[in-house]
Coordinates of C-alpha atoms and ligand atoms in Angstrom, one line a residue:
M12 CA 104.0 86.6 164.0
P13 CA 104.8 85.9 160.3
P14 CA 105.6 89.0 158.3
A15 CA 102.6 90.5 156.3
P16 CA 102.7 89.5 152.7
A17 CA 104.3 92.2 150.5
L18 CA 101.6 94.2 148.7
T19 CA 101.9 94.4 144.9
P20 CA 103.3 97.9 144.2
P21 CA 100.9 100.2 142.4
G22 CA 101.5 100.3 138.6
T23 CA 102.7 96.7 138.5
D24 CA 101.8 95.0 135.2
L25 CA 99.6 92.1 136.4
R26 CA 98.9 90.7 132.9
A27 CA 99.7 87.1 132.0
D28 CA 102.6 86.6 129.6
R29 CA 100.2 85.8 126.8
L30 CA 98.7 89.3 126.9
R31 CA 102.2 90.8 126.8
K32 CA 103.0 88.9 123.7
L33 CA 100.1 90.6 121.8
P34 CA 101.2 93.5 119.5
P35 CA 99.8 97.0 120.5
F36 CA 96.2 97.4 119.4
L37 CA 96.4 99.3 116.1
F38 CA 93.3 101.4 116.7
N39 CA 94.5 102.9 120.0
A40 CA 97.2 105.0 118.3
I41 CA 94.6 106.1 115.7
D42 CA 92.1 107.0 118.4
D43 CA 94.7 109.2 120.1
M44 CA 95.1 111.2 116.8
K45 CA 91.4 111.3 116.3
R46 CA 90.8 112.7 119.8
A47 CA 93.5 115.3 119.3
A48 CA 91.8 116.5 116.1
I49 CA 88.4 116.6 117.8
A50 CA 90.0 118.6 120.7
A51 CA 91.2 121.0 118.1
C52 CA 87.6 121.5 117.1
K53 CA 87.9 119.6 113.8
D54 CA 84.8 118.1 112.3
V55 CA 86.2 114.5 112.1
I56 CA 85.0 112.0 109.5
N57 CA 85.9 108.5 110.6
L58 CA 86.7 106.3 107.7
G59 CA 88.8 104.1 109.9
V60 CA 86.3 101.6 111.1
G61 CA 84.5 98.7 109.3
D62 CA 81.2 99.3 111.0
P63 CA 78.2 99.7 108.6
D64 CA 76.4 103.0 109.0
R65 CA 73.0 101.8 107.7
P66 CA 70.4 100.4 110.0
T67 CA 69.5 96.7 110.1
P68 CA 66.7 96.0 107.7
P69 CA 63.2 96.3 109.3
F70 CA 62.1 92.7 108.6
I71 CA 65.0 91.5 110.9
I72 CA 64.1 94.0 113.6
D73 CA 60.5 92.9 113.4
E74 CA 61.5 89.3 114.0
L75 CA 63.6 90.3 117.0
D76 CA 60.7 92.2 118.4
K77 CA 58.5 89.2 118.2
A78 CA 61.1 86.7 119.5
A79 CA 62.1 89.0 122.4
R80 CA 58.6 88.7 123.7
V81 CA 58.7 84.9 124.0
P82 CA 59.5 84.0 127.6
L83 CA 61.4 80.8 126.7
N84 CA 63.9 82.9 124.8
H85 CA 64.8 84.7 128.0
Q86 CA 66.5 81.6 129.3
Y87 CA 70.0 80.4 128.5
P88 CA 70.3 80.1 124.7
A89 CA 70.8 76.9 122.7
C90 CA 74.6 77.2 122.9
Y91 CA 75.4 75.5 119.6
G92 CA 72.6 77.3 117.8
T93 CA 68.8 76.9 117.7
G94 CA 67.3 74.4 115.2
R95 CA 65.7 77.3 113.4
F96 CA 69.0 79.3 113.1
L97 CA 71.1 76.4 112.1
G98 CA 68.4 75.3 109.6
A99 CA 68.4 78.7 108.0
A100 CA 72.2 78.8 108.0
S101 CA 72.5 75.4 106.3
A102 CA 69.8 76.4 103.7
F103 CA 71.9 79.5 103.1
M104 CA 75.0 77.4 102.5
Q105 CA 72.9 75.3 100.0
R106 CA 71.2 78.1 98.1
R107 CA 74.2 80.5 98.1
F108 CA 77.1 78.1 97.6
G109 CA 75.6 74.7 96.7
V110 CA 77.1 73.2 99.8
T111 CA 75.2 70.5 101.7
V112 CA 75.9 70.2 105.4
D113 CA 74.3 68.5 108.5
P114 CA 73.5 71.5 110.7
K115 CA 73.9 69.4 113.9
K116 CA 77.4 68.0 113.0
N117 CA 78.9 70.6 110.7
M118 CA 77.7 73.9 112.2
V119 CA 77.9 76.0 115.3
A120 CA 76.3 79.4 116.0
L121 CA 78.7 82.2 117.0
M122 CA 78.5 85.5 118.7
G123 CA 79.9 87.1 115.6
G124 CA 82.7 85.7 113.4
K125 CA 85.3 87.1 115.8
D126 CA 84.1 84.7 118.5
G127 CA 84.9 81.7 116.4
I128 CA 88.0 83.1 114.8
G129 CA 89.5 84.1 118.1
H130 CA 88.6 80.8 119.8
L131 CA 89.5 78.3 117.0
P132 CA 93.3 78.3 117.9
L133 CA 92.4 77.4 121.5
A134 CA 90.5 74.4 120.1
L135 CA 93.2 73.2 117.7
L136 CA 96.6 74.4 118.7
N137 CA 99.0 73.3 121.5
P138 CA 101.6 75.7 122.7
G139 CA 104.4 75.9 120.1
D140 CA 102.2 74.6 117.2
G141 CA 102.5 76.7 114.0
A142 CA 99.7 78.8 112.6
I143 CA 100.0 80.4 109.1
V144 CA 98.6 83.8 108.5
F145 CA 98.9 85.8 105.3
A146 CA 99.4 89.5 105.9
P147 CA 98.1 92.1 105.6
A148 CA 95.2 90.5 107.5
Y149 CA 92.4 90.9 110.0
P150 CA 94.4 91.0 113.2
V151 CA 92.4 88.4 115.1
Y152 CA 93.9 85.4 113.2
K153 CA 97.3 86.3 114.6
Q154 CA 96.2 87.4 118.1
G155 CA 94.0 84.3 118.6
A156 CA 97.0 82.1 117.8
I157 CA 99.2 84.0 120.2
M158 CA 96.7 83.7 123.0
A159 CA 96.8 79.9 122.4
G160 CA 100.6 80.0 122.8
A161 CA 101.0 79.0 119.2
K162 CA 103.9 80.1 116.9
V163 CA 102.5 82.4 114.2
H164 CA 104.1 82.3 110.8
V165 CA 103.3 85.5 109.0
L166 CA 103.6 85.3 105.3
E167 CA 103.5 88.7 103.7
T168 CA 101.8 89.2 100.4
S169 CA 102.7 92.0 98.0
P170 CA 101.2 94.4 95.5
A171 CA 103.3 92.6 92.8
H172 CA 101.1 89.6 93.3
R173 CA 97.9 91.6 93.8
W174 CA 98.2 90.9 97.6
T175 CA 97.3 87.2 97.0
P176 CA 99.1 84.3 98.7
Q177 CA 101.4 82.4 96.4
P178 CA 101.5 78.6 96.8
A179 CA 105.3 78.8 96.6
Q180 CA 105.3 80.6 100.0
L181 CA 104.0 77.4 101.5
S182 CA 107.2 75.4 101.8
D183 CA 107.2 71.8 103.0
D184 CA 109.2 72.7 106.1
L185 CA 106.7 75.5 107.0
L186 CA 103.7 73.2 106.5
N187 CA 105.3 70.4 108.4
A188 CA 105.7 72.8 111.3
S189 CA 102.1 74.1 111.2
K190 CA 98.7 72.9 112.2
L191 CA 96.4 75.7 111.0
M192 CA 96.3 78.1 108.0
W193 CA 94.0 81.1 107.7
L194 CA 92.5 82.4 104.4
N195 CA 90.3 85.4 103.9
F196 CA 88.7 86.4 100.6
P197 CA 87.3 89.0 100.1
G198 CA 90.1 90.2 102.2
N199 CA 90.3 92.8 105.0
P200 CA 92.1 95.2 104.4
T201 CA 92.8 94.6 100.7
G202 CA 89.3 93.8 99.3
V203 CA 91.0 91.1 97.2
T204 CA 88.9 88.2 95.9
I205 CA 90.2 85.0 94.5
G206 CA 88.4 82.3 92.5
S207 CA 87.4 78.9 93.6
G208 CA 90.3 77.2 91.8
E209 CA 93.0 79.4 93.4
L210 CA 91.3 78.9 96.8
S211 CA 91.5 75.1 96.2
V212 CA 95.2 75.2 95.3
L213 CA 96.2 77.0 98.5
A214 CA 94.0 74.9 100.7
R215 CA 95.0 71.6 99.1
R216 CA 98.7 72.3 99.6
A217 CA 98.1 72.8 103.3
L218 CA 95.6 69.9 103.7
D219 CA 97.9 67.5 102.0
H220 CA 100.5 68.2 104.8
G221 CA 97.9 67.6 107.6
V222 CA 97.3 71.4 108.1
S223 CA 93.7 72.4 108.8
V224 CA 92.4 75.3 106.8
A225 CA 90.2 78.0 108.1
S226 CA 88.5 80.4 105.7
D227 CA 86.9 83.7 106.8
L228 CA 84.0 84.7 104.5
A229 CA 82.8 87.7 106.5
Y230 CA 82.3 89.8 103.3
S231 CA 80.8 87.1 101.1
E232 CA 77.7 89.1 100.0
L233 CA 79.2 92.5 99.4
Y234 CA 80.5 92.1 95.8
F235 CA 80.4 94.7 93.1
D236 CA 80.4 95.3 89.4
G237 CA 77.8 92.7 88.7
A238 CA 80.5 90.1 89.5
G239 CA 77.8 88.1 91.1
P240 CA 78.1 85.7 94.0
V241 CA 80.7 83.6 92.2
A242 CA 83.2 86.3 93.0
C243 CA 83.2 85.2 96.7
P244 CA 83.3 81.4 96.7
S245 CA 83.1 79.2 99.7
L246 CA 86.1 77.0 100.5
L247 CA 83.7 74.2 101.1
A248 CA 82.5 74.4 97.5
A249 CA 86.0 74.7 96.0
P250 CA 87.1 71.9 93.5
G251 CA 88.7 69.0 95.2
I252 CA 87.6 70.0 98.7
D253 CA 85.3 67.8 100.7
H254 CA 84.3 68.9 104.1
L255 CA 83.4 65.3 105.1
R256 CA 87.0 64.3 104.5
D257 CA 89.1 67.4 104.6
H258 CA 89.9 69.4 107.8
V259 CA 88.3 72.7 106.6
I260 CA 86.2 75.2 108.5
E261 CA 84.6 78.4 107.4
F262 CA 83.4 81.5 109.3
H263 CA 80.3 83.4 108.3
S264 CA 79.0 86.6 109.8
L265 CA 75.8 88.5 109.5
S266 CA 77.5 91.7 110.7
K267 CA 78.4 93.3 107.4
T268 CA 75.8 91.9 105.0
F269 CA 72.8 92.8 107.1
N270 CA 74.3 95.8 109.0
M271 CA 74.2 93.8 112.3
T272 CA 77.6 94.3 113.9
G273 CA 76.1 95.1 117.3
W274 CA 73.9 92.0 117.3
R275 CA 76.9 89.6 117.5
I276 CA 75.8 86.7 115.3
G277 CA 77.5 84.4 112.8
F278 CA 78.2 80.8 112.4
A279 CA 81.0 78.3 111.6
V280 CA 80.6 75.5 109.2
G281 CA 82.9 72.7 108.3
H282 CA 84.4 69.3 109.1
E283 CA 82.7 67.7 112.1
S284 CA 85.9 67.3 114.1
L285 CA 86.8 71.0 113.9
I286 CA 83.3 72.1 114.7
S287 CA 83.1 69.8 117.7
A288 CA 86.5 71.1 119.0
L289 CA 85.2 74.6 118.7
K290 CA 82.0 73.7 120.4
Q291 CA 84.0 72.3 123.3
V292 CA 85.8 75.6 123.8
K293 CA 82.6 77.5 123.6
D294 CA 80.9 75.2 126.1
N295 CA 83.4 76.4 128.6
Y296 CA 83.5 80.1 127.7
D297 CA 80.0 81.2 126.8
S298 CA 76.4 80.1 126.3
G299 CA 75.8 81.1 122.7
P300 CA 73.9 84.0 121.1
F301 CA 70.6 85.2 122.6
N302 CA 67.8 82.9 121.1
A303 CA 65.8 86.0 119.9
V304 CA 68.8 87.2 118.0
Q305 CA 69.2 83.7 116.5
D306 CA 65.5 83.8 115.4
A307 CA 66.0 87.2 113.8
A308 CA 69.2 86.1 112.1
A309 CA 67.4 83.1 110.7
V310 CA 65.0 85.4 108.9
A311 CA 68.0 87.5 107.6
L312 CA 69.7 84.4 106.2
E313 CA 66.4 83.3 104.5
R314 CA 66.3 86.6 102.7
F315 CA 70.0 87.1 101.9
D316 CA 69.0 88.0 98.3
D317 CA 66.4 90.6 99.4
P318 CA 66.2 93.8 97.4
L319 CA 67.4 95.7 100.5
I320 CA 70.7 93.7 100.5
I321 CA 71.1 94.4 96.8
D322 CA 70.6 98.1 97.6
V323 CA 73.4 97.9 100.3
R324 CA 75.8 96.5 97.6
H325 CA 74.8 99.3 95.2
E326 CA 75.4 102.0 97.9
Y327 CA 78.9 100.6 98.7
Q328 CA 79.7 100.5 95.0
V329 CA 78.7 104.2 94.6
R330 CA 80.9 105.1 97.6
R331 CA 83.8 102.9 96.3
D332 CA 83.7 104.6 92.9
A333 CA 83.7 108.1 94.5
A334 CA 86.6 107.2 96.8
V335 CA 88.7 105.6 94.1
A336 CA 88.2 108.6 91.8
A337 CA 89.2 111.0 94.5
L338 CA 92.3 109.0 95.5
R339 CA 93.4 108.7 91.9
Q340 CA 93.1 112.5 91.7
I341 CA 95.7 112.9 94.4
G342 CA 98.0 110.4 92.8
C343 CA 97.3 107.3 94.8
Q344 CA 97.8 103.9 93.1
V345 CA 94.4 102.1 93.7
E346 CA 92.4 99.4 92.1
P347 CA 88.6 99.4 92.8
P348 CA 88.0 96.5 95.1
R349 CA 85.6 93.8 93.7
A350 CA 84.1 93.2 97.2
G351 CA 84.1 94.3 100.8
I352 CA 83.7 97.6 102.5
F353 CA 87.2 99.0 102.2
V354 CA 89.4 100.8 99.6
W355 CA 93.1 99.8 99.8
A356 CA 95.4 102.3 98.2
R357 CA 99.1 103.3 98.1
C358 CA 99.9 106.6 99.7
P359 CA 100.6 109.5 97.3
I360 CA 104.1 110.5 96.3
D361 CA 105.8 112.8 98.7
S362 CA 107.1 115.7 96.6
T363 CA 110.2 116.1 98.7
T364 CA 111.4 112.5 98.4
G365 CA 109.8 111.4 95.2
E366 CA 108.7 108.2 97.0
P367 CA 105.2 107.2 98.3
M368 CA 104.7 108.7 101.8
S369 CA 104.9 106.4 104.8
S370 CA 101.4 105.2 105.8
W371 CA 101.7 106.6 109.4
R372 CA 102.8 110.0 108.0
F373 CA 100.0 110.0 105.5
V374 CA 97.3 108.9 107.9
E375 CA 98.5 111.6 110.4
K376 CA 98.3 114.3 107.7
L377 CA 94.8 113.2 106.7
I378 CA 93.6 113.6 110.3
E379 CA 95.4 116.8 111.0
E380 CA 94.8 118.6 107.7
A381 CA 91.5 117.1 106.5
G382 CA 89.9 115.7 109.7
V383 CA 89.6 112.3 107.9
V384 CA 90.5 109.1 109.7
T385 CA 91.9 106.2 107.8
V386 CA 94.1 103.2 108.9
P387 CA 97.8 102.9 108.0
G388 CA 98.9 99.8 106.1
A389 CA 102.0 99.5 108.4
G390 CA 99.6 98.3 111.1
F391 CA 98.7 95.3 109.0
A392 CA 102.0 94.3 107.4
E393 CA 105.5 95.5 106.7
S394 CA 104.9 95.0 103.0
A395 CA 102.1 97.6 103.3
S396 CA 104.1 100.3 105.0
D397 CA 103.1 102.8 102.3
W398 CA 99.5 101.7 101.9
F399 CA 96.4 102.6 103.8
R400 CA 92.8 101.5 104.3
L401 CA 89.8 103.7 103.8
G402 CA 86.4 102.4 105.0
L403 CA 83.2 103.0 103.0
T404 CA 80.9 102.8 106.0
R405 CA 79.9 106.4 106.4
E406 CA 76.8 108.0 104.9
T407 CA 77.4 108.8 101.2
P408 CA 77.3 112.7 101.6
R409 CA 79.8 112.4 104.5
L410 CA 82.1 110.2 102.4
L411 CA 81.8 112.6 99.5
E412 CA 82.7 115.5 101.8
A413 CA 85.8 113.5 103.1
M414 CA 86.9 113.0 99.5
E415 CA 86.5 116.7 98.7
R416 CA 88.7 117.6 101.6
I417 CA 91.3 115.0 100.6
K418 CA 91.4 116.3 97.0
K419 CA 92.5 119.7 98.3
L420 CA 95.6 118.4 100.1
R421 CA 99.1 118.9 98.7
F422 CA 101.9 116.3 99.3
Ligands
PLP30 C1 87.8 89.9 107.9 C2 86.9 89.9 109.1 N1 86.5 88.8 109.6 C3 85.7 88.7 110.7 C4 85.3 89.9 111.3 C5 84.4 89.8 112.5 O1 83.2 90.3 112.3 P1 82.0 89.9 113.4 O2 82.7 89.5 114.6 O3 81.3 91.2 113.6 O4 81.2 88.9 112.8 C6 85.7 91.1 110.7 C7 85.2 92.4 111.4 O5 85.7 93.5 111.1 C8 86.5 91.1 109.6 O6 86.9 92.3 109.0

């Protein structure tokens, strides 16, 4: 009799190499600290996550209610997007950014922006191809590229340049070794916005070397200070960019604008060849967002300038101002972000060293001594090792309470 096959010893790491290459998930370490504070009976205020606290507007919920009662909607969804959803999304691109697209060729519905962002590298990159990511950044740009076996070129930005990418960072050699470049303005975690001209310069430099450019516009509607929609431009409307000719793609999400993170809905828009490659990946991985959610999202996009959305912007601005004032009081270097749902600040000076505290040390102190959760900049980039991110997505009285607790700390 042949010998019985050896059993895999318990505790063996069965993961594929691609998973082992991923950096540790930043929020796990923070969750551990949060749990320890809760176990010590602390009343914890979580300003770590970017998950809006306010409910989805009622007109969107009403439409879901109606659409969920239509039996046809209970079948597999229209994977690339229903005519109604894509029609509303293309009308949004036209009204909001002045961009004309063919919904069938240039758009695909997504189960949230993360779906498209995570899957795009699988659609475009062969193992070993280069992907350019400016850091600090939303982690999925890098992780998605790693999962596709690509080589990630992380270019760190710095406070000296307002955390904005510099065209000089894009050398010919780097671009010649790359196939995809990510841009994200308004940025997570920095809240930085750039104008249409700057966006065009960066994208053009990559495109002229045959590098496709992906722009993530998840926070496009959450701008402050009366800056107006022009503060958050679309790459597709940037001067000298033509989505019929240039290999550009942009990711839009309903999550943050409409308080719909749990609904999982967004869309990608751009050059037909990039969209069709992404569709091919999605054909093989999922079946698209629930049709009823697509109907409700269509109504949301039709009313992107509704007074309720203007009110959301106003509320975030009030919270931002309170957070910036409190952080300045404890000696943090901080500029009020012009958009987004985060405040990005330098840790206060440590009185024993005369230098800004390390972000892990500061975040730990905030949790332990104030019961307030934030995110260390070191988790996003080396250049941000003494910066931290504070989310504005808690009810205003809770946020104000967190700020009062922070103001009492000594460093
Ligand atoms: C910059 C950025 N892009 C995309 C997303 C993904 O959002 P969703 O998948 O909910 O659309 C997030 C979520 O936090 C984000 O911060």
